[in-house]
PDB file of C-alpha atoms in Angstrom:
ATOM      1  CA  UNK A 163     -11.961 -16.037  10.742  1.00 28.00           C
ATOM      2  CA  UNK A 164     -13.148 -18.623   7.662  1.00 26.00           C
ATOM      3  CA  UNK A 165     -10.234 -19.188   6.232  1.00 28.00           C
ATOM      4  CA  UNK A 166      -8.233 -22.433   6.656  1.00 27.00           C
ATOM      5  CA  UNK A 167      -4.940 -21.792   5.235  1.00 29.00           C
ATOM      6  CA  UNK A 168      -2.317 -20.818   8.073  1.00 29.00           C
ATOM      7  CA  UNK A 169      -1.286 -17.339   7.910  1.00 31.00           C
ATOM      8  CA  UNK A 170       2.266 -18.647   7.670  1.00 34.00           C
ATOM      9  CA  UNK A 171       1.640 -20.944   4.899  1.00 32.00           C
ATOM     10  CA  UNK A 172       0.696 -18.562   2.212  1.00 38.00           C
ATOM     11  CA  UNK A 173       2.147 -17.202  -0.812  1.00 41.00           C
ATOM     12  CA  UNK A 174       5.223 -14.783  -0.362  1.00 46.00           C
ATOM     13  CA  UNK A 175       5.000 -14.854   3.642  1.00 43.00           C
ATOM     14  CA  UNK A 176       8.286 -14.100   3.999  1.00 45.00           C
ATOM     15  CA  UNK A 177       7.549 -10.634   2.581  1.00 46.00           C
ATOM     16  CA  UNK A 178       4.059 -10.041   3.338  1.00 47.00           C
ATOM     17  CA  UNK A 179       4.588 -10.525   6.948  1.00 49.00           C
ATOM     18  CA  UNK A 180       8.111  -9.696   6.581  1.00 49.00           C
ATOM     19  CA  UNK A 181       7.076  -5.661   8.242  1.00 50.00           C
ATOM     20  CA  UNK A 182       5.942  -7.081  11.823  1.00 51.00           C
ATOM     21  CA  UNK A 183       9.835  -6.929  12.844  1.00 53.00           C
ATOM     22  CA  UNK A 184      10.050  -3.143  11.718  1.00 53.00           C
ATOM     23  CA  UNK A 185       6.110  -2.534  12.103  1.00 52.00           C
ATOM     24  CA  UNK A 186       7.231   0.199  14.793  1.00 59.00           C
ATOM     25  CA  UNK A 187       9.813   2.047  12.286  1.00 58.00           C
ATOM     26  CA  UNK A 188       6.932   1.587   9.397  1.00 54.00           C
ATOM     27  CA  UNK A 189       4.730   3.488  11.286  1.00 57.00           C
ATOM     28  CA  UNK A 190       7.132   6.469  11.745  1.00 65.00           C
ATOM     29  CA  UNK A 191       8.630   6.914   8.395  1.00 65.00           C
ATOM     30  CA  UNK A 192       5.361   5.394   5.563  1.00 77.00           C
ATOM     31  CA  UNK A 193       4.073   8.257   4.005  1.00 88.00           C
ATOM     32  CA  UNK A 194       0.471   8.975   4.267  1.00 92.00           C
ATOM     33  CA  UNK A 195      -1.389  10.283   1.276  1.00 95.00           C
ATOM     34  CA  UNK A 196      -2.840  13.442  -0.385  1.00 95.00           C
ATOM     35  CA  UNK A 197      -6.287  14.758   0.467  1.00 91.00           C
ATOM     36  CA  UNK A 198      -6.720  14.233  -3.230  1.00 96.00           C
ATOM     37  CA  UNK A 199      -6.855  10.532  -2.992  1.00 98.00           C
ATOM     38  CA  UNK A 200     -10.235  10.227  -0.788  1.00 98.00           C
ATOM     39  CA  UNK A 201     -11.318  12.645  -3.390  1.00 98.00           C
ATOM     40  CA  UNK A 202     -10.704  10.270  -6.134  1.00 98.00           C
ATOM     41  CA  UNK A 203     -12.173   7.643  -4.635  1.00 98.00           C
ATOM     42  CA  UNK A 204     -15.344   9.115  -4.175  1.00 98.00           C
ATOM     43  CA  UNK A 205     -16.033  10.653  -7.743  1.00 97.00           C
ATOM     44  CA  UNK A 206     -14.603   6.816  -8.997  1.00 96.00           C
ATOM     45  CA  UNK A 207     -16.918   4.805  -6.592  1.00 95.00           C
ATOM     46  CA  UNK A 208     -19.682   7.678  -6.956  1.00 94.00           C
ATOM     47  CA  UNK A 209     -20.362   8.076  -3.200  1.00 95.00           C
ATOM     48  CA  UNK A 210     -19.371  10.005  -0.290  1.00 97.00           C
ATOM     49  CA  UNK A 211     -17.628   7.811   2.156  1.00 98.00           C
ATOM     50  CA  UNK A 212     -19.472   9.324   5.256  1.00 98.00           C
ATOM     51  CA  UNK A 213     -21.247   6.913   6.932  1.00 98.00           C
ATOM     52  CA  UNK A 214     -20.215   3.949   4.557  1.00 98.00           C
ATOM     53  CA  UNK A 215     -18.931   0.033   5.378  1.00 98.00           C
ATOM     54  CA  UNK A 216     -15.192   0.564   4.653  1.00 98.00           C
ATOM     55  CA  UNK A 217     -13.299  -2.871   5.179  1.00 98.00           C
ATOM     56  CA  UNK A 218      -9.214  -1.696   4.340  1.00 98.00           C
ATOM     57  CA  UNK A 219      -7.961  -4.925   3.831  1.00 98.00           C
ATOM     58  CA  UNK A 220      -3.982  -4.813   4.856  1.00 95.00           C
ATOM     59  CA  UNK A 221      -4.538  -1.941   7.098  1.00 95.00           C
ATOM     60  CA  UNK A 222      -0.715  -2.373   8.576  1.00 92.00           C
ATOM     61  CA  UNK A 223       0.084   0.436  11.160  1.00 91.00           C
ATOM     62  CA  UNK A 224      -3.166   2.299  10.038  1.00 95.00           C
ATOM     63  CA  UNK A 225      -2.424   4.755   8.030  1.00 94.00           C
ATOM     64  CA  UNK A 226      -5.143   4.673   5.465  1.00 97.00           C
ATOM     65  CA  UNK A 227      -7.927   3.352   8.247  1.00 98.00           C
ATOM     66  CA  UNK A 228      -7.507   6.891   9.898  1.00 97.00           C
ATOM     67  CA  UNK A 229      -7.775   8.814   6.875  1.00 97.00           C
ATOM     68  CA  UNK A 230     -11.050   7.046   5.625  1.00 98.00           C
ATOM     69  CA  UNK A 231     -12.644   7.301   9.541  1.00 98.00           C
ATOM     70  CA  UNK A 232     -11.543  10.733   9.317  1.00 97.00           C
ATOM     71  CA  UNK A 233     -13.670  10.980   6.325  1.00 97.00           C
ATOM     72  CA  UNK A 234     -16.903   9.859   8.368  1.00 98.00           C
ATOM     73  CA  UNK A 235     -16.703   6.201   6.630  1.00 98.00           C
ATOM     74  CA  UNK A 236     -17.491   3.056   9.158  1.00 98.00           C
ATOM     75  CA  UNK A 237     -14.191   1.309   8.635  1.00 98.00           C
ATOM     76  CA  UNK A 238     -13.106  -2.124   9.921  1.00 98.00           C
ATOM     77  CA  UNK A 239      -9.169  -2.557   9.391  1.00 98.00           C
ATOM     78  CA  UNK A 240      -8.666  -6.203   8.398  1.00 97.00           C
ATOM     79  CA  UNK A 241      -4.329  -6.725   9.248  1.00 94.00           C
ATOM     80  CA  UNK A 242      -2.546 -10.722   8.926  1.00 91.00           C
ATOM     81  CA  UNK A 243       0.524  -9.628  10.868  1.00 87.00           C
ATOM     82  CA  UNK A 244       0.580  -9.724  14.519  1.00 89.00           C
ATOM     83  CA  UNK A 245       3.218  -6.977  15.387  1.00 87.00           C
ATOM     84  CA  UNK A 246       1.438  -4.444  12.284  1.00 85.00           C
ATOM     85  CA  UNK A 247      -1.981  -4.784  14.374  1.00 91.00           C
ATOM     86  CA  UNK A 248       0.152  -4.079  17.470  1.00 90.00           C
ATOM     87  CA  UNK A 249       0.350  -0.889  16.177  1.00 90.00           C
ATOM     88  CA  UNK A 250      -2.137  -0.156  14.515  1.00 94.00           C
ATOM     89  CA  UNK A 251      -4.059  -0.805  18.095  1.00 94.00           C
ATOM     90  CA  UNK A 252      -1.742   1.814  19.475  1.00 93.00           C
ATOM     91  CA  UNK A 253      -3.028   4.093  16.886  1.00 93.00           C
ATOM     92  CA  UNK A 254      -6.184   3.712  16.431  1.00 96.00           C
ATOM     93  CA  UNK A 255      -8.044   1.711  19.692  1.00 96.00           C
ATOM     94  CA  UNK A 256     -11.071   2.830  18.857  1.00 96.00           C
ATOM     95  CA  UNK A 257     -10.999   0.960  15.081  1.00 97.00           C
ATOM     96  CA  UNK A 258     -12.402  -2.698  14.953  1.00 97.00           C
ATOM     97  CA  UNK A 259      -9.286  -5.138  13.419  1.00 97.00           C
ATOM     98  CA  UNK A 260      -9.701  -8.169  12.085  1.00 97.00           C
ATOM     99  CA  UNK A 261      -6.476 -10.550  11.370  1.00 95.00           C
ATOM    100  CA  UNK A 262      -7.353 -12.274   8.121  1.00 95.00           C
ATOM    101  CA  UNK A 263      -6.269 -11.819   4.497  1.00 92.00           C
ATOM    102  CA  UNK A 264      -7.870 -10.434   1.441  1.00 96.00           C
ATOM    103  CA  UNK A 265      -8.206 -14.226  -0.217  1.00 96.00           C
ATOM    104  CA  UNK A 266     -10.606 -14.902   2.177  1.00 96.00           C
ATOM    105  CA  UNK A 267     -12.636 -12.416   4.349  1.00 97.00           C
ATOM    106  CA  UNK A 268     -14.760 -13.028   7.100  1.00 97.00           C
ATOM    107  CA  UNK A 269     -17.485 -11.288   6.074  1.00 98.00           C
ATOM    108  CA  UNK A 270     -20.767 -12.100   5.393  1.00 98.00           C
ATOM    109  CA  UNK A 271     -22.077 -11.208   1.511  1.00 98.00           C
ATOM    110  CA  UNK A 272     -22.990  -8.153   0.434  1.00 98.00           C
ATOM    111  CA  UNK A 273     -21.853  -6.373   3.749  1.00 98.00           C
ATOM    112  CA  UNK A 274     -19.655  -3.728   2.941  1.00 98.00           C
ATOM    113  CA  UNK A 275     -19.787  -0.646   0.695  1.00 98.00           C
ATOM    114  CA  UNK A 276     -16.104   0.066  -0.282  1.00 98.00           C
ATOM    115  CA  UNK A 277     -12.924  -2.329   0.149  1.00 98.00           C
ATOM    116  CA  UNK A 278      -9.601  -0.674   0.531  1.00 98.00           C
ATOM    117  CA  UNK A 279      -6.187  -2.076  -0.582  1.00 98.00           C
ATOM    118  CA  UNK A 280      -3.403   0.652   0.364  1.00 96.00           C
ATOM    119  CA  UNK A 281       0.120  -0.367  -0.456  1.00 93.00           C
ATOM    120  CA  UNK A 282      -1.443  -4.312   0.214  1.00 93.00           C
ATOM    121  CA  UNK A 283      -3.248  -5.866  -2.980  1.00 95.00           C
ATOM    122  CA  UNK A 284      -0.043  -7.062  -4.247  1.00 90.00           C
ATOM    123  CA  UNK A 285       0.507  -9.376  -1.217  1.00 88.00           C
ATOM    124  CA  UNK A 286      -2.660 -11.392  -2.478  1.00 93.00           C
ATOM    125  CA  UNK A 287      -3.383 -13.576  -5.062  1.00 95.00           C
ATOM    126  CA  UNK A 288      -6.084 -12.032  -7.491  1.00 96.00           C
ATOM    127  CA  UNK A 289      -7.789 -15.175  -8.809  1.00 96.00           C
ATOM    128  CA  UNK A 290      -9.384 -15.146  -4.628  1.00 96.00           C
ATOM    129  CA  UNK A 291      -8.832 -11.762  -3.745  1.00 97.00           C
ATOM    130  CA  UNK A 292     -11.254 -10.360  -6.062  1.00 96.00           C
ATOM    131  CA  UNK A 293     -14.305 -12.628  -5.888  1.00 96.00           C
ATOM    132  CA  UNK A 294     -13.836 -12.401  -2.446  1.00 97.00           C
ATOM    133  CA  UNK A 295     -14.449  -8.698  -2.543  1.00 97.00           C
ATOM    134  CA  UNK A 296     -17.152  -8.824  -4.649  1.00 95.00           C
ATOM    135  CA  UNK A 297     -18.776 -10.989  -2.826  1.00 97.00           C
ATOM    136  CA  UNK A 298     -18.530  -9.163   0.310  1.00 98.00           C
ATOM    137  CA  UNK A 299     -19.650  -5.856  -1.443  1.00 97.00           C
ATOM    138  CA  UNK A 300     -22.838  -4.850  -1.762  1.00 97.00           C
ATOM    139  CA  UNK A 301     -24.439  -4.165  -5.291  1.00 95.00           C
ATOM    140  CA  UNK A 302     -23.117  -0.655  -6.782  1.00 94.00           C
ATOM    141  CA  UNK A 303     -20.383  -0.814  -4.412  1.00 96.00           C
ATOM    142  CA  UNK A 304     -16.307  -0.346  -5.056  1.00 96.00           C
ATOM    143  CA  UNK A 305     -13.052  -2.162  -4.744  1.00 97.00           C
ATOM    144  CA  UNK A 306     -10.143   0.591  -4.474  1.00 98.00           C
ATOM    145  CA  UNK A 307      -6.409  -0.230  -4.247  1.00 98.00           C
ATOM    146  CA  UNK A 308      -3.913   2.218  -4.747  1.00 98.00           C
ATOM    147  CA  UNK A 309       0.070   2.598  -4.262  1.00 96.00           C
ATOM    148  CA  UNK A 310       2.547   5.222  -2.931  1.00 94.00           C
ATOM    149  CA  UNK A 311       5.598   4.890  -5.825  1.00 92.00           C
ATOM    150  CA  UNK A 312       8.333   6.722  -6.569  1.00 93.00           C
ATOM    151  CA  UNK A 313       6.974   9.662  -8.852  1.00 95.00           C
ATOM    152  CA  UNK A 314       8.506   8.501 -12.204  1.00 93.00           C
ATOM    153  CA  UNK A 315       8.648  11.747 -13.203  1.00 95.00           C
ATOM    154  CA  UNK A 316      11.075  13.410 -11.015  1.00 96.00           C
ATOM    155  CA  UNK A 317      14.741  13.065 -12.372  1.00 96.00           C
ATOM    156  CA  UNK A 318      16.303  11.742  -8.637  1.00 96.00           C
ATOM    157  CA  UNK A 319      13.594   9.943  -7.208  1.00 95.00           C
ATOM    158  CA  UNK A 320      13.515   7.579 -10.739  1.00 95.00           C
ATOM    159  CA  UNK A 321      17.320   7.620 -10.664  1.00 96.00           C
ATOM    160  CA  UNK A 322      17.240   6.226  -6.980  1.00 95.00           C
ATOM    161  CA  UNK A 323      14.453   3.103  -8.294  1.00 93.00           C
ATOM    162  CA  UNK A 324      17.432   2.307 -10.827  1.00 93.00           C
ATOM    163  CA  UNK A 325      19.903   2.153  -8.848  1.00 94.00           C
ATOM    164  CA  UNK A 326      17.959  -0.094  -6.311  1.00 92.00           C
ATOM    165  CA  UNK A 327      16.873  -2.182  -9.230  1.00 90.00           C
ATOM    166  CA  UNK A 328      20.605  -3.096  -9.827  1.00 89.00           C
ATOM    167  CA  UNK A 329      21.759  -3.594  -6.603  1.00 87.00           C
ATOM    168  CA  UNK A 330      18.616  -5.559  -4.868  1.00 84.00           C
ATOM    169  CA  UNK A 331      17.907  -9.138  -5.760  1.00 72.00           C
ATOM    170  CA  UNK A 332      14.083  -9.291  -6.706  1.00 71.00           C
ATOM    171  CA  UNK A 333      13.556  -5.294  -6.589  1.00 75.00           C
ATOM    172  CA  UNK A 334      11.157  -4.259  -9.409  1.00 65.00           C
ATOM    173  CA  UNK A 335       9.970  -0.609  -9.574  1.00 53.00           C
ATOM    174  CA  UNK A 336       6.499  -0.142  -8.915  1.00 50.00           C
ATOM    175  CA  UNK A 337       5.147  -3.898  -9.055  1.00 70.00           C
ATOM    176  CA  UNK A 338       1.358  -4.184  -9.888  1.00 87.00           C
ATOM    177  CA  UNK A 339       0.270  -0.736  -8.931  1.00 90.00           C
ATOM    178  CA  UNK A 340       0.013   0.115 -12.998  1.00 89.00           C
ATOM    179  CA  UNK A 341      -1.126  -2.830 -14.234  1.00 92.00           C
ATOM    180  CA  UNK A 342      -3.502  -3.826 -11.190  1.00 94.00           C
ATOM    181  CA  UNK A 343      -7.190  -2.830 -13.678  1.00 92.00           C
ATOM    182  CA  UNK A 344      -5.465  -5.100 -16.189  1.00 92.00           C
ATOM    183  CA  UNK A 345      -5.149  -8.097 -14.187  1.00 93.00           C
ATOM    184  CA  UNK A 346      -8.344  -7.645 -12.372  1.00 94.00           C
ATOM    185  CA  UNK A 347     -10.256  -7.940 -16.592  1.00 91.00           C
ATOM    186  CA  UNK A 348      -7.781 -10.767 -17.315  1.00 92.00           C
ATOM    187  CA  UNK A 349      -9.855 -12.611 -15.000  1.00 93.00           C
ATOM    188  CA  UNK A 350     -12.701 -12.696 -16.688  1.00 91.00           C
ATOM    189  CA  UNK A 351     -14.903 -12.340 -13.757  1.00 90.00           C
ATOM    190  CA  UNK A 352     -18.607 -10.490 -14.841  1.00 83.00           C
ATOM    191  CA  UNK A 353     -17.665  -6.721 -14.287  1.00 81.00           C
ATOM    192  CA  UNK A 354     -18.932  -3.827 -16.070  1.00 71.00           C
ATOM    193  CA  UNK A 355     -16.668  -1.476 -18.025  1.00 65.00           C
ATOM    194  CA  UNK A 356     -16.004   0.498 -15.125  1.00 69.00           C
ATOM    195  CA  UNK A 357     -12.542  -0.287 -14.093  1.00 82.00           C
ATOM    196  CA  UNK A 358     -10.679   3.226 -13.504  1.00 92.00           C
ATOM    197  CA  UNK A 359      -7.223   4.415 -13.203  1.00 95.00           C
ATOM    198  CA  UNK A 360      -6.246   7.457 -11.663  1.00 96.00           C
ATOM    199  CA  UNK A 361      -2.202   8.816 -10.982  1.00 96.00           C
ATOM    200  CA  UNK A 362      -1.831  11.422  -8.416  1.00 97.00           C
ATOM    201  CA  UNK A 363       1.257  13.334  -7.638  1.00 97.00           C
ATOM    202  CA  UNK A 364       2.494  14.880  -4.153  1.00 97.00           C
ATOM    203  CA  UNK A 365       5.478  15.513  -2.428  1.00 96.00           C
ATOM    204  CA  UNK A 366       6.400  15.761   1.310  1.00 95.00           C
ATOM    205  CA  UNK A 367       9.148  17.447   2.692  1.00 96.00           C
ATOM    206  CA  UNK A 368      11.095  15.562   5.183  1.00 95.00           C
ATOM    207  CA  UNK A 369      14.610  15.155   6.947  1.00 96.00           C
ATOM    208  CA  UNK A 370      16.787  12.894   4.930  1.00 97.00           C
ATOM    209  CA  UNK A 371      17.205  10.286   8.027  1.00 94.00           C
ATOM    210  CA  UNK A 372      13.470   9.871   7.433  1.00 93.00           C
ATOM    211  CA  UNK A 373      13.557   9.001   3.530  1.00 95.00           C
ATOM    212  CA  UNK A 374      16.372   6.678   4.653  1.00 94.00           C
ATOM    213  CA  UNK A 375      14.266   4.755   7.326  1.00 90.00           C
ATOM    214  CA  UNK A 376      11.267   4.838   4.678  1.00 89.00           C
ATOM    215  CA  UNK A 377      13.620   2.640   2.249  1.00 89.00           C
ATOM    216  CA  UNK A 378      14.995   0.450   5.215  1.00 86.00           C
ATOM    217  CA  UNK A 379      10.934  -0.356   6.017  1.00 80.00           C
ATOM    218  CA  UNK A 380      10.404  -1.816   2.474  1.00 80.00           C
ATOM    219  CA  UNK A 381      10.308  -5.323   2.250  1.00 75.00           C
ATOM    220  CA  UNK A 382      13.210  -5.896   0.284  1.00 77.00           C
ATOM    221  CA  UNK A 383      15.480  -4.314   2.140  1.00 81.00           C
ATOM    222  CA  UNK A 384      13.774  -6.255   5.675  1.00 77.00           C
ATOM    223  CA  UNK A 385      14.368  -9.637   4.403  1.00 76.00           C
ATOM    224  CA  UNK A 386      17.867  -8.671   2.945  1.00 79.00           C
ATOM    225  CA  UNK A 387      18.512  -8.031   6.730  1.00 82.00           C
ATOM    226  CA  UNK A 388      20.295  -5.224   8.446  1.00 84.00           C
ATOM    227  CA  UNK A 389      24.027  -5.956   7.453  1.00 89.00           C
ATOM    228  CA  UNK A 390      23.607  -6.161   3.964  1.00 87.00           C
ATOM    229  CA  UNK A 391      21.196  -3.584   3.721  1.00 89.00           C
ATOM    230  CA  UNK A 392      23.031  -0.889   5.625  1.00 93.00           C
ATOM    231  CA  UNK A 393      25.864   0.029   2.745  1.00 95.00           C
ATOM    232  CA  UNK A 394      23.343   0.234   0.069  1.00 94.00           C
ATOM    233  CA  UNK A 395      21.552   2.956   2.815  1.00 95.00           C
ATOM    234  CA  UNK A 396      24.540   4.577   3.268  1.00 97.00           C
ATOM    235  CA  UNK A 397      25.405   4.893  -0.890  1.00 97.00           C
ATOM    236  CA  UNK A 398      21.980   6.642  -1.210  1.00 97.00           C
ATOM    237  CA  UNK A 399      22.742   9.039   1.736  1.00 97.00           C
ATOM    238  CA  UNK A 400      25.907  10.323  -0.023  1.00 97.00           C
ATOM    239  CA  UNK A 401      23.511   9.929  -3.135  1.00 96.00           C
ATOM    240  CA  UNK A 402      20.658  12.327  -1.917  1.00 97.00           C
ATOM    241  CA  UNK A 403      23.477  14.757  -0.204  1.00 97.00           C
ATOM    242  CA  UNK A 404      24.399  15.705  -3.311  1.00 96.00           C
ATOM    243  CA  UNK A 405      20.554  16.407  -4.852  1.00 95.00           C
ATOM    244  CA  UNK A 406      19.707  18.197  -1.157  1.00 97.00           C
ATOM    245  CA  UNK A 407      23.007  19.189   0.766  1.00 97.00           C
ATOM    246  CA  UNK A 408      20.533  20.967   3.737  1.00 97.00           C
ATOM    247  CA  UNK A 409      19.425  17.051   4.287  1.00 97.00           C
ATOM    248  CA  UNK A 410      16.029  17.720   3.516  1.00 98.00           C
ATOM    249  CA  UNK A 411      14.347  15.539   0.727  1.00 97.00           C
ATOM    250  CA  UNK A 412      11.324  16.733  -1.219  1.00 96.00           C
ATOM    251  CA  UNK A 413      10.430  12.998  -1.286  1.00 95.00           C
ATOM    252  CA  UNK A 414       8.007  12.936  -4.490  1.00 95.00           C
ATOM    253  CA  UNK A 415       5.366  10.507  -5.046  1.00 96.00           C
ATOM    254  CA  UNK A 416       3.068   9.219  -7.598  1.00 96.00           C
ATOM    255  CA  UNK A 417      -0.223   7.187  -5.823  1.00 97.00           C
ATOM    256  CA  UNK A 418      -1.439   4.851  -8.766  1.00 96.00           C
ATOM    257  CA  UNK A 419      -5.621   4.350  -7.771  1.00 97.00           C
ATOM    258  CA  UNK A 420      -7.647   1.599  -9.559  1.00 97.00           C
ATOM    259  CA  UNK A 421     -11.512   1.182  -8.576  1.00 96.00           C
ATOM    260  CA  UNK A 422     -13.675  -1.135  -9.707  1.00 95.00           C
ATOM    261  CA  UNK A 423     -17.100  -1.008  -9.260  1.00 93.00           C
ATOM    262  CA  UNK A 424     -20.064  -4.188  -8.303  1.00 92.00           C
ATOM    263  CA  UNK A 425     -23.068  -4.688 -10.555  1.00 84.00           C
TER     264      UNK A 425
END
C-alpha cells in the first residue's frame, strides 16, 4: 500500500469504518442490485466487462465484487476495514483484496479498465479520489459509482427517509448519490463531456425483521449505538405493520449510477 495517511486518521473514520462492528449483520441484510445495473454500466462505459481489470474500490462484504466476477470481469476488491474484508474473505476466497482507500490506490498507472464505487464514493474525498482513478485507468476506460436509496417515488419508503431525517442527528436522504457527476465537473479536472447519470428502480421482497436489520447496518444508526437506536427501530416496525400487516416489505429502491469515462 502507497499511501501514508493511517487508515484511522482520515476524514469521517468514525463512519467509514464505523460497519466492521456489524460487518457480519451487513452482509446478511445489504441489498444486492438489479441485473439492470451491470447492464448500464456496460452501454455507459461502452464495453463488456468480461475479461476486464475491475478494481471495486470499498468492496465491504462483497456484494458488488461477486456480481461483476460473475459477469466474467477480472476484479480486485480494494476494502479499508479490517472486519468488512473478514467477510468479504468468507465470501469470496477466491477474489484478490487489497486494504487501501480510494484517495490513494496502489496501483500502478493505467492498469485497470473500470473502477467501481458501490454504496462507497461518498466515504472519500473527491479532490484525490478522482485523479487517483484516472490515473490508474487506462485510456477509454470508466469510473462507475452508484447507490442503493430509498426509491423516492414510493409513498412509504420516502415517508420512512422523513421520518429518519427528523429523528437522526446528521441523517440526510440520499447524500451524494444525485449530485456525484456534478461534483466530479466542479473539479475541473480535463474530462470529456461524457459524464452520465442513470436511475434504476427495483424492489425486493423480504421479511420485515430483514428491512429492520438493513436500517440498523447504516452508519448512522451504528455510531448512534444500540440503545438509542433500538426505539427509533421499534417506531418503524409498528410503522411498516401498518403499510404490510403479513410482515413482508416490498423494500423499493432507486440505484443512482454515474460513469465517467478517461480520454
Amino acid at each position: 500500500m502507497t499511501d501514508e495517511t493511517p487508515l484511522d486518521a482520515r476524514p469521517d473514520s468514525d463512519f467509514a469504518l464505523s460497519f466492521d462492528g456489524v460487518a457480519a449483520q451487513y452482509a446478511t441484510a445489504r441489498p444486492s442490485y438489479p441485473p439492470a445495473l451491470l447492464d448500464t454500466v456496460e452501454d455507459l462505459a461502452g464495453t463488456s466487462l468480461r475479461g476486464k481489470r475491475v478494481l471495486d474500490v470499498g468492496a465491504g462484504t462483497g456484494i458488488a465484487t461477486a456480481l461483476l466476477r460473475d459477469r466474467g470481469a477480472d476484479v480486485i476488491a480494494v476494502e479499508p476495514g479490517p472486519g468488512m474484508g473478514a467477510q468479504f474473505r468468507t465470501a469470496l476466497p477466491d477474489v484478490p483484496l487489497v486494504r487501501a482507500y480510494g484517495d490513494a490506490l496502489p496501483f500502478a498507472d493505467a492498469t485497470a479498465d473500470l473502477i467501481t464505487y458501490a454504496q462507497s464514493w461518498h466515504w472519500t474525498d473527491p479532490a484525490r479520489s478522482v485523479p487517483e482513478a484516472l490515473r490508474v485507468l487506462r485510456p477509454g476506460g470508466a469510473l462507475a459509482l452508484w447507490w442503493n436509496v430509498p426509491d423516492p417515488d414510493v409513498e412509504w419508503s420516502a415517508a420512512q427517509e422523513r421520518r429518519l431525517q427528523e429523528r437522526l442527528p446528521g441523517y440526510h436522504r440520499h447524500g451524494v448519490s444525485s449530485d456525484a457527476a456534478r461534483i466530479i465537473t466542479s473539479l475541473g479536472l480535463p474530462l470529456p463531456p461524457t459524464t452520465a447519470f442513470r436511475r434504476l428502480h427495483w424492489t425486493r421482497r423480504i421479511p420485515l425483521d430483514l428491512h429492520l436489520a438493513h436500517l440498523a447496518s447504516r452508519s448512522y444508526f451504528v455510531v448512534l449505538g444500540p440503545e438509542r437506536s433500538k426505539p427509533v427501530l421499534e417506531d418503524e416496525r409498528a410503522h411498516l405493520l401498518r403499510h404490510f400487516p403479513d410482515g413482508t416489505v416490498d423494500d423499493a429502491y432507486a440505484v443512482e449510477l454515474t460513469v465517467v469515462r478517461r480520454p
